[in-house]
Short mmCIF file of N, CA and C in Angstrom, two decimals:
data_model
loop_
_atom_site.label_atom_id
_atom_site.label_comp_id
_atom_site.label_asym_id
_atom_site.label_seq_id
_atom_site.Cartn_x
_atom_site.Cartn_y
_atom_site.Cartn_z
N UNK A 1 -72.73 17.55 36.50
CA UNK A 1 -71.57 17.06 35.81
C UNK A 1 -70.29 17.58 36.46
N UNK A 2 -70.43 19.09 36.95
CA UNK A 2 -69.19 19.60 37.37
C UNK A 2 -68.68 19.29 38.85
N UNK A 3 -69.87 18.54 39.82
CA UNK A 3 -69.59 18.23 40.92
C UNK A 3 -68.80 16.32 40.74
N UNK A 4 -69.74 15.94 39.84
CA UNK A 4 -68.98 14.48 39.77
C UNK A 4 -67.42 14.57 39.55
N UNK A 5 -67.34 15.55 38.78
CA UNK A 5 -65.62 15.84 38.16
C UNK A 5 -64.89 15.78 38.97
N UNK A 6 -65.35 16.82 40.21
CA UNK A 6 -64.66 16.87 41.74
C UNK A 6 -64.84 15.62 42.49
N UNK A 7 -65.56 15.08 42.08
CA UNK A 7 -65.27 14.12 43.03
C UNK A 7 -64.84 12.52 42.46
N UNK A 8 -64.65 12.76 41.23
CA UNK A 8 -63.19 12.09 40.51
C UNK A 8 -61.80 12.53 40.59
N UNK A 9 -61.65 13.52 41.09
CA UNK A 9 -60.34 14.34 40.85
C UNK A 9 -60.03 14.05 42.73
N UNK A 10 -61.06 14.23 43.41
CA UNK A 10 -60.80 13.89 45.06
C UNK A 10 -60.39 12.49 45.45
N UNK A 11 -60.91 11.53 44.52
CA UNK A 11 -60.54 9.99 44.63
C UNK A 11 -59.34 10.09 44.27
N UNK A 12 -58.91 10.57 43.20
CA UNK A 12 -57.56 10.07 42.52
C UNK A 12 -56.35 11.27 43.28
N UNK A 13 -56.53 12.15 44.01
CA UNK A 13 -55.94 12.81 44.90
C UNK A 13 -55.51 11.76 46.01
N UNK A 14 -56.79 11.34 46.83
CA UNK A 14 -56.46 10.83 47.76
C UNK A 14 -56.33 9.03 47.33
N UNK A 15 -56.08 8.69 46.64
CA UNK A 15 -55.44 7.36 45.60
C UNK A 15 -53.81 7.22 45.66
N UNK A 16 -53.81 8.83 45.12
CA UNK A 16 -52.14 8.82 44.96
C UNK A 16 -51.85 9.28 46.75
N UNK A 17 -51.99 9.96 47.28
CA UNK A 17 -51.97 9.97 48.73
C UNK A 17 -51.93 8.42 49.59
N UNK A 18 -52.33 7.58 49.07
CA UNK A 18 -52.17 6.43 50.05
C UNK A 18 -51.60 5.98 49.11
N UNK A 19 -50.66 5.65 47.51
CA UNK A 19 -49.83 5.15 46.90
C UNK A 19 -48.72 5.75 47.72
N UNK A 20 -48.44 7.17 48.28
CA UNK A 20 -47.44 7.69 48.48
C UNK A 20 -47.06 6.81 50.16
N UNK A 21 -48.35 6.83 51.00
CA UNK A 21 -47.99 6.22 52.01
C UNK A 21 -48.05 4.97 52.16
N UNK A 22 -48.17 4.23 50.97
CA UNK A 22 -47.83 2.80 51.36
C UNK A 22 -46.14 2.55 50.90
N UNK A 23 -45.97 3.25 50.03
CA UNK A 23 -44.49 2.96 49.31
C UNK A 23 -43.54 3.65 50.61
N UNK A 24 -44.04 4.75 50.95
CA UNK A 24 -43.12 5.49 52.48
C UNK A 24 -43.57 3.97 53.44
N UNK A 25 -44.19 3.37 54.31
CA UNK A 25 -44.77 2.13 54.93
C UNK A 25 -43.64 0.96 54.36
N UNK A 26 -43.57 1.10 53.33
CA UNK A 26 -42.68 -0.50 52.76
C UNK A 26 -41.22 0.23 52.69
N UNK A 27 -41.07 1.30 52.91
CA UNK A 27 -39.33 1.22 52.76
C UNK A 27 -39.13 1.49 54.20
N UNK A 28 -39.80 2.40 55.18
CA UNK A 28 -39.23 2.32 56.47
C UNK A 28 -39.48 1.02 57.09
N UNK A 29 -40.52 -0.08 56.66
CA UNK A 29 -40.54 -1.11 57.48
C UNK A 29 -39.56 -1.97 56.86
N UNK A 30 -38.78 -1.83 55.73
CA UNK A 30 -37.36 -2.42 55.25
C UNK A 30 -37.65 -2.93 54.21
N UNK A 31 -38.89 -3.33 53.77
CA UNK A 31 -39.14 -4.38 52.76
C UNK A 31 -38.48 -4.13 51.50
N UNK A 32 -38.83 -2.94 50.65
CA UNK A 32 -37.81 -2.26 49.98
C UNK A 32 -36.00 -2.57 49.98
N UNK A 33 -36.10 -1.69 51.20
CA UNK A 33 -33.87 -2.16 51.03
C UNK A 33 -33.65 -3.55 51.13
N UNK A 34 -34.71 -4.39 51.48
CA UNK A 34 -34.39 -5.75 51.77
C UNK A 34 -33.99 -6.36 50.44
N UNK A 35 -35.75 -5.41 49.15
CA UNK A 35 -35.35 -6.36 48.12
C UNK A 35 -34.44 -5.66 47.21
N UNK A 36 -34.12 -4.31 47.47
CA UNK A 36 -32.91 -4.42 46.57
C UNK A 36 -32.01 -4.85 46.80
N UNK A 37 -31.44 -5.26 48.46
CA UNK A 37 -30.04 -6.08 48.70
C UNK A 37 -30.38 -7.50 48.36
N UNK A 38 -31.53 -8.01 48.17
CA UNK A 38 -31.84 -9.83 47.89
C UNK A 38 -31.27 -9.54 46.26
N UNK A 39 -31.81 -8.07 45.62
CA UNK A 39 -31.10 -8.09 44.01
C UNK A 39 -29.53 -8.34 44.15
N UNK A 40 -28.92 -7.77 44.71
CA UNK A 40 -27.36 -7.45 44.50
C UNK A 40 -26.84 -8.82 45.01
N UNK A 41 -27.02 -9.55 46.06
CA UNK A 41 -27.22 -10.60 46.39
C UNK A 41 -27.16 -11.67 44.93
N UNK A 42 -27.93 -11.86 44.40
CA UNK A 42 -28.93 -12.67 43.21
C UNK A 42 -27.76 -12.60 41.85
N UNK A 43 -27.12 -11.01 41.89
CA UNK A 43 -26.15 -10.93 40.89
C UNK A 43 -24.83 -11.50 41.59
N UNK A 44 -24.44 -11.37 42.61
CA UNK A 44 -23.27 -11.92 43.36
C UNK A 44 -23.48 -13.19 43.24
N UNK A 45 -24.53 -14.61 43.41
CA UNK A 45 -24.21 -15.56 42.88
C UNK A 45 -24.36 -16.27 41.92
N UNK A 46 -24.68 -15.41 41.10
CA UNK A 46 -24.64 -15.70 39.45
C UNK A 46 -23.16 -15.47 39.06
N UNK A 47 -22.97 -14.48 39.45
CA UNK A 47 -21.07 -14.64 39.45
C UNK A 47 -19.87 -14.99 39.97
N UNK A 48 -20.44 -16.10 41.10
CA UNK A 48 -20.38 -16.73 42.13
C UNK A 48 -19.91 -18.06 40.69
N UNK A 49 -21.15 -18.43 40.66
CA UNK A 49 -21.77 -19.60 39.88
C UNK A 49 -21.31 -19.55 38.66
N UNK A 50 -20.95 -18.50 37.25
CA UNK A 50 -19.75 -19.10 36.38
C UNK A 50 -18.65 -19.16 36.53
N UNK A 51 -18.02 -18.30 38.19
CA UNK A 51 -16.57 -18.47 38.34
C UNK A 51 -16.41 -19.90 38.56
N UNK A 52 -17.31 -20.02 39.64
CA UNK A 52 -17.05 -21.61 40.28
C UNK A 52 -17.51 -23.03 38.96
N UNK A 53 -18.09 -22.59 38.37
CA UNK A 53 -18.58 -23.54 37.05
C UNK A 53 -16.75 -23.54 36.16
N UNK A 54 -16.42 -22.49 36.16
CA UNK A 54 -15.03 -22.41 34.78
C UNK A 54 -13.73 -22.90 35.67
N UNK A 55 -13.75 -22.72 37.21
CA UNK A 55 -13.02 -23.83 37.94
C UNK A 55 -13.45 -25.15 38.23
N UNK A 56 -14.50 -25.91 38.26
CA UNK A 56 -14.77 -27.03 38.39
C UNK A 56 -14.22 -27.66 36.55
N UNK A 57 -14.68 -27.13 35.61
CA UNK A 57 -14.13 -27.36 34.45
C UNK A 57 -12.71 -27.98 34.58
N UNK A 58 -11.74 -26.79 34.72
CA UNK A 58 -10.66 -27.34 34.64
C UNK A 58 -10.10 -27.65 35.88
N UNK A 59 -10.98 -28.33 36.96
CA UNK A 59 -10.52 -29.17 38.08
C UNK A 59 -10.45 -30.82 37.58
N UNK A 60 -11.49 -30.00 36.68
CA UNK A 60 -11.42 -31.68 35.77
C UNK A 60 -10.81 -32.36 34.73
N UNK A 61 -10.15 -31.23 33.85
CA UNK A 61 -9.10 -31.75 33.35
C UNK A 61 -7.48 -31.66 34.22
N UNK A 62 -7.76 -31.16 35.11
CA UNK A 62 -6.45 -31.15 35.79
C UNK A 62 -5.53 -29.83 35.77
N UNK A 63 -6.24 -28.99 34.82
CA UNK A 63 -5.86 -27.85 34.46
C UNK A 63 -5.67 -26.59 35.62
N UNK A 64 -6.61 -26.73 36.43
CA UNK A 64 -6.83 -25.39 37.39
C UNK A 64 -5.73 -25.78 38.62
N UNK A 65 -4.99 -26.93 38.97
CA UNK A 65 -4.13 -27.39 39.44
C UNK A 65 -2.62 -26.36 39.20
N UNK A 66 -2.36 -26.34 37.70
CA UNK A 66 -1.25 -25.06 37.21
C UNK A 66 -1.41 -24.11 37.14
N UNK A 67 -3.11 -23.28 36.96
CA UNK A 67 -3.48 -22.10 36.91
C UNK A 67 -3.30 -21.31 37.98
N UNK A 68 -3.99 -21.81 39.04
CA UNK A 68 -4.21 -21.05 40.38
C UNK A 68 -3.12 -20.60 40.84
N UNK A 69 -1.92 -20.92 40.69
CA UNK A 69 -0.68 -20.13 41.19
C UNK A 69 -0.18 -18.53 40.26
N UNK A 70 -0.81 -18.97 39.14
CA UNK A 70 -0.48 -17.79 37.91
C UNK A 70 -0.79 -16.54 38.46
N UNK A 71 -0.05 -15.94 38.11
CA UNK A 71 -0.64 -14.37 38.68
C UNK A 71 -1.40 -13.47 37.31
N UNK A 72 -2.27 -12.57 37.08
CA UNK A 72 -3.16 -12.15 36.63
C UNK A 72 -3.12 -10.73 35.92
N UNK A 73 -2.88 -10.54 34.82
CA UNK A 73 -2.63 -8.96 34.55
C UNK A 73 -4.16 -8.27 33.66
N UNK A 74 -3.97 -7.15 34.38
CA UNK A 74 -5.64 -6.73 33.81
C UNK A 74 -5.10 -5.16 32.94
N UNK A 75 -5.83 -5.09 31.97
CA UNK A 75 -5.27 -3.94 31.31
C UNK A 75 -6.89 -3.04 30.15
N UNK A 76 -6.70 -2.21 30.81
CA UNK A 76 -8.09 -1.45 30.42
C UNK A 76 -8.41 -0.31 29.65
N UNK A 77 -9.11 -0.58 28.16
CA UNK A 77 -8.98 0.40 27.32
C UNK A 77 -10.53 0.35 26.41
N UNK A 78 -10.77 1.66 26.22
CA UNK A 78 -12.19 2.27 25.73
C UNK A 78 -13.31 1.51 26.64
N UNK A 79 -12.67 1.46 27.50
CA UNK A 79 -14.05 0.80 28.55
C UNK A 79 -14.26 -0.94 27.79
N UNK A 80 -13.12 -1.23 28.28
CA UNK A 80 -13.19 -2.95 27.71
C UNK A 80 -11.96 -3.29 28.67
N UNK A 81 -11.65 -4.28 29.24
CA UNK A 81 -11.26 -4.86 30.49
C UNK A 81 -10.71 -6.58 29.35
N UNK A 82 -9.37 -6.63 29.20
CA UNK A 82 -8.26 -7.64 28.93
C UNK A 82 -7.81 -8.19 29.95
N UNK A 83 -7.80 -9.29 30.12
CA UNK A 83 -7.57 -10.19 31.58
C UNK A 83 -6.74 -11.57 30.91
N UNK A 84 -4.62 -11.39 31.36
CA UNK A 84 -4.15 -12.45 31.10
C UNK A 84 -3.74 -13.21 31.98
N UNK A 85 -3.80 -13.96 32.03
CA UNK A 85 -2.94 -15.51 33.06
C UNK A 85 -1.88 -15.86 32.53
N UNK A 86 -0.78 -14.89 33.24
CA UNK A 86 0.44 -14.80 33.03
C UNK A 86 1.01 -16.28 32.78
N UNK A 87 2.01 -16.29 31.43
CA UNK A 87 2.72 -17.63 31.49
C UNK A 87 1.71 -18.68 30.78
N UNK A 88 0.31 -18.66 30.42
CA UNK A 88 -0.50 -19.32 30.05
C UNK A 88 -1.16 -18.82 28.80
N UNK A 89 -2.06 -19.63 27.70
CA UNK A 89 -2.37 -19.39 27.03
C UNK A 89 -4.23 -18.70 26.85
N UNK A 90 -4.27 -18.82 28.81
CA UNK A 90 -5.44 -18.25 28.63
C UNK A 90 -5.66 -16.63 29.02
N UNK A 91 -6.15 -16.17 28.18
CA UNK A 91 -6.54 -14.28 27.83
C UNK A 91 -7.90 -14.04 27.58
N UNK A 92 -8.66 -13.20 27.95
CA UNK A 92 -9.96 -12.63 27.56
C UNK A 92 -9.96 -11.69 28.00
N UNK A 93 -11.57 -10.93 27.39
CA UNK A 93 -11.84 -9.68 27.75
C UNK A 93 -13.42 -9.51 28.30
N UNK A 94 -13.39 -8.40 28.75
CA UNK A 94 -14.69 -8.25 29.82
C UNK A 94 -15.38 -6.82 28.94
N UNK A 95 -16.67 -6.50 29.34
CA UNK A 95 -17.00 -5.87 28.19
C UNK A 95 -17.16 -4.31 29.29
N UNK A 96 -16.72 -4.44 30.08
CA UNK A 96 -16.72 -3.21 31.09
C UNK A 96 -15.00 -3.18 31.64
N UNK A 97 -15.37 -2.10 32.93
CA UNK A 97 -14.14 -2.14 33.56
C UNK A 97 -14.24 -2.86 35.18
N UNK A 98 -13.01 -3.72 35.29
CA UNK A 98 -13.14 -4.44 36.15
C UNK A 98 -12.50 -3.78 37.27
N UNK A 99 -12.72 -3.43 38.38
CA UNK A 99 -12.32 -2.85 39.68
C UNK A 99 -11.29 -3.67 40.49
N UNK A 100 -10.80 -4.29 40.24
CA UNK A 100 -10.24 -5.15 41.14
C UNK A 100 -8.97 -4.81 40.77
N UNK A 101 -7.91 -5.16 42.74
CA UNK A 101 -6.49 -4.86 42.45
C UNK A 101 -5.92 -6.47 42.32
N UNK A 102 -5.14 -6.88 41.32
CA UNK A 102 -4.71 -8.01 41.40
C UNK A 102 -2.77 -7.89 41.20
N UNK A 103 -2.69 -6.99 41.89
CA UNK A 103 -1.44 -6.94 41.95
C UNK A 103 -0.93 -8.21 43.65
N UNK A 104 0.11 -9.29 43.15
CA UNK A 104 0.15 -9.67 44.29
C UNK A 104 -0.48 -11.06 44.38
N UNK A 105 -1.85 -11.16 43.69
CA UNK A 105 -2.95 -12.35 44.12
C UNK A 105 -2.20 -13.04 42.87
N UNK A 106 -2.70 -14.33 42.97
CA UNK A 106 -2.58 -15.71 42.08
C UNK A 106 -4.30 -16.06 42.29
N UNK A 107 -4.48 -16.41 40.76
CA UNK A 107 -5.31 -16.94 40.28
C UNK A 107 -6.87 -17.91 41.72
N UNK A 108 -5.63 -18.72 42.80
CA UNK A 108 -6.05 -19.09 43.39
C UNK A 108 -6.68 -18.33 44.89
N UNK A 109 -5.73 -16.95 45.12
CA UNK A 109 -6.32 -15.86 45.74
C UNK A 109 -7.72 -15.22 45.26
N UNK A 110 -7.88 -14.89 44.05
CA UNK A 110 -8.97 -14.52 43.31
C UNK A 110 -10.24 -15.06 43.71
N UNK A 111 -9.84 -16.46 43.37
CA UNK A 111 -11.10 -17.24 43.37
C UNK A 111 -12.13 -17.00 44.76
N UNK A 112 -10.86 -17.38 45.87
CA UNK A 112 -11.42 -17.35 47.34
C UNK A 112 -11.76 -15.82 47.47
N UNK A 113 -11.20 -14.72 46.91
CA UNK A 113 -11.92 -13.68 47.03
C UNK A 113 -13.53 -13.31 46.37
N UNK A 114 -13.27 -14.11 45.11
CA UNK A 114 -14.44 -14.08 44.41
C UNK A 114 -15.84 -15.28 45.28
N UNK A 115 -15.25 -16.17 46.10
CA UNK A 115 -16.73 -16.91 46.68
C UNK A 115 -16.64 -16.53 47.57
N UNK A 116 -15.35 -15.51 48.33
CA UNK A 116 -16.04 -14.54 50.02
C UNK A 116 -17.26 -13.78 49.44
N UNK A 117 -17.88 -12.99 48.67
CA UNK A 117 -18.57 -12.63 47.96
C UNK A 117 -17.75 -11.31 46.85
N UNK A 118 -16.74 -11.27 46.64
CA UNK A 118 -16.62 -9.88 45.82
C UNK A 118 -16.64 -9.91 44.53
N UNK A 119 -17.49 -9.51 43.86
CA UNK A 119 -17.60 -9.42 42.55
C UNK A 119 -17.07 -9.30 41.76
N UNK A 120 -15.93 -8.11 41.90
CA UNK A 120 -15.02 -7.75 41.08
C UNK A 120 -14.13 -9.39 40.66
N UNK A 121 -13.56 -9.73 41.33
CA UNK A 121 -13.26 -10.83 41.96
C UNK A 121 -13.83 -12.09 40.70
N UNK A 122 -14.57 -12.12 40.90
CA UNK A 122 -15.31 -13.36 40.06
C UNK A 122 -15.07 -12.77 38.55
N UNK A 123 -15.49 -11.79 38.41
CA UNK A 123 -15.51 -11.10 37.27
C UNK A 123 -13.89 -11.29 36.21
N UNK A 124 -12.84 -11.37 37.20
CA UNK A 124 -11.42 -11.30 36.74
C UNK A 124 -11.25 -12.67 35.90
N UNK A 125 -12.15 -13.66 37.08
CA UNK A 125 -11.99 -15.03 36.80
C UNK A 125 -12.66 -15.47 35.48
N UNK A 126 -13.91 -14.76 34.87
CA UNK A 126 -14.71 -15.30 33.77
C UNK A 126 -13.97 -14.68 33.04
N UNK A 127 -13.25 -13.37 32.90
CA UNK A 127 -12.94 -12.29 32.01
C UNK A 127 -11.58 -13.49 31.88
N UNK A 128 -10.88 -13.90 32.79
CA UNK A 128 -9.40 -14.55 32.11
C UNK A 128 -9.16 -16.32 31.65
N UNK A 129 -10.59 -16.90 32.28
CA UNK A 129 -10.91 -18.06 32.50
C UNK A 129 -11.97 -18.91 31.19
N UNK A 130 -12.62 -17.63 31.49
CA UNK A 130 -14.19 -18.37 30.44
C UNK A 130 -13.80 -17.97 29.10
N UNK A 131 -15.09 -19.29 28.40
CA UNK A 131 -14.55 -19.36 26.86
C UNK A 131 -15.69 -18.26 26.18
#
């Protein structure tokens, strides 16, 4: 009985020993950093995709035509992120804090920053844009 024990306890030794070297195997051969950058990736055009969804909106009423010149004021309190479009009646809030400097940019700077890929960026646009 006491030799089988050992040699349950030697399997699952050398079990976790080749768990350890296959997971070391998949991150130096990249597969790993690959898929966490395909994640960050995956969230960049999801926020890609409601910025560009809440401008096609009002490309269609004609609306994003007056917007895009507006310039953008962001104002941040208890970890909640207020985003106005100066001169306009559109305002919202973001449920984090948004990183982005928008001192300077118009609405229509944003955007093209937000589909070069920057997040922050897109983020300004749903936070001042979306319903």
């Amino acid at each position: 009985m006491r030799a089988q024990a050992s040699i349950e306890y030697m399997f699952m030794f050398i079990l976790a020993f080749a768990m350890i070297f296959a997971a070391l195997f998949a991150y130096n051969s990249g597969y790993l950093p690959k898929t966490l950058q395909t994640g960050e990736q995956v969230g960049t055009l999801s926020l890609q995709n409601s910025a560009q969804y809440i401008v096609v909106q009002l490309n269609a009423t004609g609306t994003w035509k007056d917007i895009k010149s507006k310039a953008v004021s962001l104002s941040t309190s208890n970890g909640k992120t207020t985003c106005t479009v100066q001169g306009t009646s559109y305002s919202g809030d973001y449920s984090g804090v948004i990183n982005y400097d928008v001192n300077g940019k118009n609405m229509g700077q944003i955007y093209d920053d937000c589909m070069d890929g920057n997040d922050e960026a897109c983020k300004v646009i749903i936070c001042a844009l979306g319903s």
